[in-house]
C-alpha positions as MATLAB code, in Angstrom:
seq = 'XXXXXXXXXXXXXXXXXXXXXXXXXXXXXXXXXXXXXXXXXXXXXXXXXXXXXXXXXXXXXXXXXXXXXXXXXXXXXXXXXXXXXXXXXXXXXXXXXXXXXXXXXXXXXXXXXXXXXXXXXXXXXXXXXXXXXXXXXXXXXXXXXXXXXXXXXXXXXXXXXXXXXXXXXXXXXXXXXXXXXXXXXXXXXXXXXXXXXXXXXXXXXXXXXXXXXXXXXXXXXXXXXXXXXXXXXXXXXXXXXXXXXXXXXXXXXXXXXXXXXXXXXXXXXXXXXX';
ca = [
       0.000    0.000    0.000;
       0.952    3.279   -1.125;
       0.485    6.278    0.842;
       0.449   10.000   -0.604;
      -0.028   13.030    2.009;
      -1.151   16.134    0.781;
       0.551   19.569    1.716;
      -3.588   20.446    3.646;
      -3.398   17.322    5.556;
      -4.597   17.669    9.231;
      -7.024   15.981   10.801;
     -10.127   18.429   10.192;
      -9.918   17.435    6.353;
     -10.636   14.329    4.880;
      -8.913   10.763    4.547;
      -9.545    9.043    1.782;
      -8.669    6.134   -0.575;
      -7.899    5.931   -3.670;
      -7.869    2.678   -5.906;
      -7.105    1.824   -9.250;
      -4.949   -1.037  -11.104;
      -3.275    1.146  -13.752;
      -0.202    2.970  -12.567;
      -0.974    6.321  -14.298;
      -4.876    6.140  -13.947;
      -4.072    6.256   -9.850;
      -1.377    8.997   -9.952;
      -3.616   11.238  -11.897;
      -6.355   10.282   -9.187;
      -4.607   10.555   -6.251;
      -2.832   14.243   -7.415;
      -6.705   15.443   -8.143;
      -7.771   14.577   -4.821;
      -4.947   16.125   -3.723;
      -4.891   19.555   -5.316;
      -8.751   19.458   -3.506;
      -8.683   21.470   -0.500;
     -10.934   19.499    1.797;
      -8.822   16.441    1.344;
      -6.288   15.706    3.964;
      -4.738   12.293    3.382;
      -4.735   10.147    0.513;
      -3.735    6.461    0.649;
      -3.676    4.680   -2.599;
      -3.892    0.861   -3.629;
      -3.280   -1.144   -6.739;
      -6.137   -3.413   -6.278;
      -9.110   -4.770   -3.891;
      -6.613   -6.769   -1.907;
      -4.392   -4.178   -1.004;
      -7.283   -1.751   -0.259;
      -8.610   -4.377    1.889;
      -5.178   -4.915    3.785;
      -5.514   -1.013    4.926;
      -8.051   -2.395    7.280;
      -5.745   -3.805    9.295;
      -2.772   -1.225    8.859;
      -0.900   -0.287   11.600;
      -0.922    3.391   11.084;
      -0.755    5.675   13.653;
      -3.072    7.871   12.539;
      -6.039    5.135   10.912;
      -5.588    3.310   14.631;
      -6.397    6.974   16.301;
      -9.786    6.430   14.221;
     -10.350    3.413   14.944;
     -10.337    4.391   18.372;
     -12.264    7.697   17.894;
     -15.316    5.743   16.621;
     -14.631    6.955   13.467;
     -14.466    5.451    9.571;
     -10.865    4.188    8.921;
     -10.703    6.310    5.794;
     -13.823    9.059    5.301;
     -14.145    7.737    1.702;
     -13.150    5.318   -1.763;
     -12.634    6.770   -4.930;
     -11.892    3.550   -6.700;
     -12.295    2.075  -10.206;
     -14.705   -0.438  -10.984;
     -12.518   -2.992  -13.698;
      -9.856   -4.682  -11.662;
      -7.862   -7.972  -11.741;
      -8.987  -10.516   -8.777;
     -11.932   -8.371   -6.859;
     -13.516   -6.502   -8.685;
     -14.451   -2.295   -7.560;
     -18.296   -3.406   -7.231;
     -17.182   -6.128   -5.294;
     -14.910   -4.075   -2.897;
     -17.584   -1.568   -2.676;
     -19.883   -4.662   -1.124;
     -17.327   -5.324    1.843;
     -16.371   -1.493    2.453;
     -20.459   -1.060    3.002;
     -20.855   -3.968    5.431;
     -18.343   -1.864    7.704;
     -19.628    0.224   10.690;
     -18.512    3.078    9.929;
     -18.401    2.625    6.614;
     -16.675    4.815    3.733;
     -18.471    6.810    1.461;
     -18.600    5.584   -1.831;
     -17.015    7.114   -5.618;
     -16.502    5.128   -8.212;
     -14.187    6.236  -11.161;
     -14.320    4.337  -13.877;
     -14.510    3.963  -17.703;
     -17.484    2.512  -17.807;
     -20.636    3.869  -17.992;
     -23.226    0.524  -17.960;
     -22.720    0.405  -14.470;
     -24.131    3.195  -12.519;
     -27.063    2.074  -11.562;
     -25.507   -0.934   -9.726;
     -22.863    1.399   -8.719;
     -25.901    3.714   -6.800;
     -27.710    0.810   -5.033;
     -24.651    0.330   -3.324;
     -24.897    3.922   -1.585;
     -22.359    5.595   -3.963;
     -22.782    9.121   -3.908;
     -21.087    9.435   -7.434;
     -19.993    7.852  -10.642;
     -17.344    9.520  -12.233;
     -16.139    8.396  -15.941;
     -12.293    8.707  -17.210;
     -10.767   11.109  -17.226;
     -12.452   13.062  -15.270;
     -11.290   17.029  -15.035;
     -10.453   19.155  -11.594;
     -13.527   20.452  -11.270;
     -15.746   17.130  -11.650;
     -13.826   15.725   -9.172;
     -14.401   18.585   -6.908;
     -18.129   17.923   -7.599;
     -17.953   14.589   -6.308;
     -15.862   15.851   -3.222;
     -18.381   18.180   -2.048;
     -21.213   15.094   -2.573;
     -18.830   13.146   -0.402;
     -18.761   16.214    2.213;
     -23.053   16.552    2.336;
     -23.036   12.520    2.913;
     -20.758   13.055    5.835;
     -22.541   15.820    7.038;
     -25.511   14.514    7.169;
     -24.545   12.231    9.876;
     -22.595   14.292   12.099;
     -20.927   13.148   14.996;
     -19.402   15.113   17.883;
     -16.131   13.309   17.723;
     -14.720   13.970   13.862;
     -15.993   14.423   10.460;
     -18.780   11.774   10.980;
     -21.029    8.973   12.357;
     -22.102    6.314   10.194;
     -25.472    5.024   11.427;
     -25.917    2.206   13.972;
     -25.658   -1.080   12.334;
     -28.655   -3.186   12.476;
     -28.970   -6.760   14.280;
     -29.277   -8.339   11.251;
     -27.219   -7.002    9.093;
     -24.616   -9.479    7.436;
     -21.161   -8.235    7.556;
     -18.391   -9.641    5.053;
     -15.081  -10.373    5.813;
     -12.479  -11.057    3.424;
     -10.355  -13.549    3.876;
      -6.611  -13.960    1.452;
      -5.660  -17.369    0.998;
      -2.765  -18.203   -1.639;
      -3.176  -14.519   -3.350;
      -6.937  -14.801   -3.854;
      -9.210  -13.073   -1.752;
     -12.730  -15.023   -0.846;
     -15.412  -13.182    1.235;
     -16.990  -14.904    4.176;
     -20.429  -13.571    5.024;
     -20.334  -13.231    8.881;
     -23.404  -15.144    9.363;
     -21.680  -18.232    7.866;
     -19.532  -18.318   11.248;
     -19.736  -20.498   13.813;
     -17.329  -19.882   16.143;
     -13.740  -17.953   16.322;
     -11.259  -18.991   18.021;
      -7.805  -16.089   19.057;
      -4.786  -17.211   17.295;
      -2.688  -14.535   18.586;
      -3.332  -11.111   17.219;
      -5.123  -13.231   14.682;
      -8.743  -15.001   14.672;
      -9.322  -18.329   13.130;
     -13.263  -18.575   11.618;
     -14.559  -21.639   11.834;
     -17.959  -21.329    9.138;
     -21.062  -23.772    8.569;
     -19.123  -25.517    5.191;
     -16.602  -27.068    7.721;
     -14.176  -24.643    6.985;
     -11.793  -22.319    8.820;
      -9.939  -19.244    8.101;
      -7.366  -17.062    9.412;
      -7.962  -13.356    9.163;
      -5.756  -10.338   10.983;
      -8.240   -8.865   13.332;
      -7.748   -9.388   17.113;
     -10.691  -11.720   19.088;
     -11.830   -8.653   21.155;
     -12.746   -6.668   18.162;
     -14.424   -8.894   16.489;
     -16.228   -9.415   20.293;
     -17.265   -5.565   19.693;
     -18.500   -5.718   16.350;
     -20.578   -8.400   16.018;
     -22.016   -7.941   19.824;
     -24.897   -6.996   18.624;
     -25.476   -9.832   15.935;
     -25.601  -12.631   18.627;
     -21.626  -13.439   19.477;
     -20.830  -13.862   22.942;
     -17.742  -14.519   24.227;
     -17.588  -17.874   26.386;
     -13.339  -18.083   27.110;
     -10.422  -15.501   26.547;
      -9.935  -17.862   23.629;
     -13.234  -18.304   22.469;
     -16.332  -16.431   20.418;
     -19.700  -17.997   19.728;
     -22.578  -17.495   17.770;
     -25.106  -17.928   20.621;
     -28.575  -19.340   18.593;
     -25.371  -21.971   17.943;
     -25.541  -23.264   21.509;
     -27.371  -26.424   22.184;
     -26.431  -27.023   25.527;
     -23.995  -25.691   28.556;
     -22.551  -28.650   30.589;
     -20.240  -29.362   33.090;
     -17.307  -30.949   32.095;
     -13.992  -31.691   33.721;
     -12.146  -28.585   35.081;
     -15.259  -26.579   34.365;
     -18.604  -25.713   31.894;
     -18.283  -26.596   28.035;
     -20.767  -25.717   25.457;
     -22.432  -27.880   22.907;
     -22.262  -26.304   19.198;
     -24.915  -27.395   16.963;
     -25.766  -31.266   16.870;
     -22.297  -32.791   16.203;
     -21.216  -32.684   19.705;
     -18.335  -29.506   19.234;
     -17.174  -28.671   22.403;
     -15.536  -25.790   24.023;
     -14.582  -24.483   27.212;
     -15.927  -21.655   28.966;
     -14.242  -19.582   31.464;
     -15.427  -19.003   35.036;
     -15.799  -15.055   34.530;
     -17.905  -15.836   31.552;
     -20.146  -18.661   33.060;
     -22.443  -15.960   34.918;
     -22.810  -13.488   31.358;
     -23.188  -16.847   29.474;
     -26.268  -18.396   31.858;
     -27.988  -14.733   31.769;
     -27.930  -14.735   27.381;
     -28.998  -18.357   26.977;
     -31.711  -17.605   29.795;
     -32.993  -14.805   28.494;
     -32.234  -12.601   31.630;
];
């Protein structure tokens, strides 16, 4: 991953991302957004993977956000024709993200906006695109964000519901597959990795630490059960007590796995009801 600051960057202005797989077609991008005044950082990516990887970057400044409650990055200007992942397909996971990034596609292609728009895009640009389109689709960006102000920074994207499926990409030998959260089972902490352990039988590695994905999904039905352990809870047939303590039953094929003293009480409460 690439990253370009701009000579306005402070953190009142805008982060944003830029993606595109030709070489010159993201230079020219990333210098436009840029030469725009409300734009503060720009971080730029050859492809879906690599603008997926800035998830889990360790930058200073995209963990203060993180922290703050805030997007990662404000917003994706990104092309829509792309080796592996495709923009559209990007587009899908960067929406599933609370916050989420608003949405720009730039693109050669014009059969495409309407798809483009019921993903939440708040523009569709078509190469090349001058200076002052650009700006256009800036200041679209900036009355998206602003309608959903937050106290803390630029914005607050809107609580995610229940039942809303997130998708997490997962790389695996250069390819990157997407792994709809409600697919998941259980996760086990591998570290400051997660292992996902899905409904096909499957498991799969991904760079994001146990007790974030405890905060995110929360609200979909996870609990934890053991420092080590999350669970999809309408997964648990039965708590029991095993040797050296309780052990939960997933699904009907007999999994089982520990659960920790400190989380026996919390546990009892959610399967009761309480």
């Amino acid at each position: 991953m690439r990253t370009t600051v701009s000579a306005h960057n402070d953190n009142r202005r805008l982060v944003v991302l830029a993606v595109d797989d030709e070489p010159h077609g993201l230079d020219l991008l990333a210098g436009s957004l840029q030469n725009n005044p409300h734009i503060g950082r720009v971080f730029t990516a050859v492809d879906a993977s690599e603008a997926l990887r800035l998830l889990a970057s360790d930058d200073a400044e995209l963990r203060e956000r993180k922290e703050r409650g805030l997007p990662v990055i404000d917003a994706v200007f990104a092309d829509l024709q792309m080796p592996g992942l495709s923009g559209m397909e990007m587009a899908r996971v960067f929406s599933a993200l609370n916050p989420c990034p608003v949405l720009v596609f730039v693109t050669g292609h014009a059969d495409e906006a309407v798809n483009a728009f019921d993903l939440g895009a708040v523009d569709y640009l078509l190469k090349p695109c001058n200076q002052n389109r650009l700006d256009r689709a800036v200041e679209r960006v900036l009355e998206k964000l602003r309608s959903t102000p937050s106290a803390g920074g630029v914005r607050a994207a809107a609580p995610a519901k229940a039942d809303d499926d997130e998708v997490i990409p997962v790389e695996l030998a250069g390819t990157t597959k997407l792994v709809p959260r409600s697919t998941v089972r259980w996760v086990e902490a591998q570290g400051d990795y997660a292992r996902l352990f899905t409904s096909d039988g499957n498991s799969h590695l991904v760079r994001i630490p146990l007790t974030q994905l405890e905060e995110r999904w929360e609200k979909a039905g996870f609990v934890r059960i053991h420092r080590s352990f999350l669970v999809a809870l309408h997964l648990i047939t039965e708590l029991r007590m095993g040797q050296g303590g309780y052990q939960v039953v997933i699904g009907n094929e007999e999994k089982l796995l520990p659960v920790s003293r400190r989380h026996t009480r919390e546990l009892k409460d959610r399967l009761t009801g309480r």
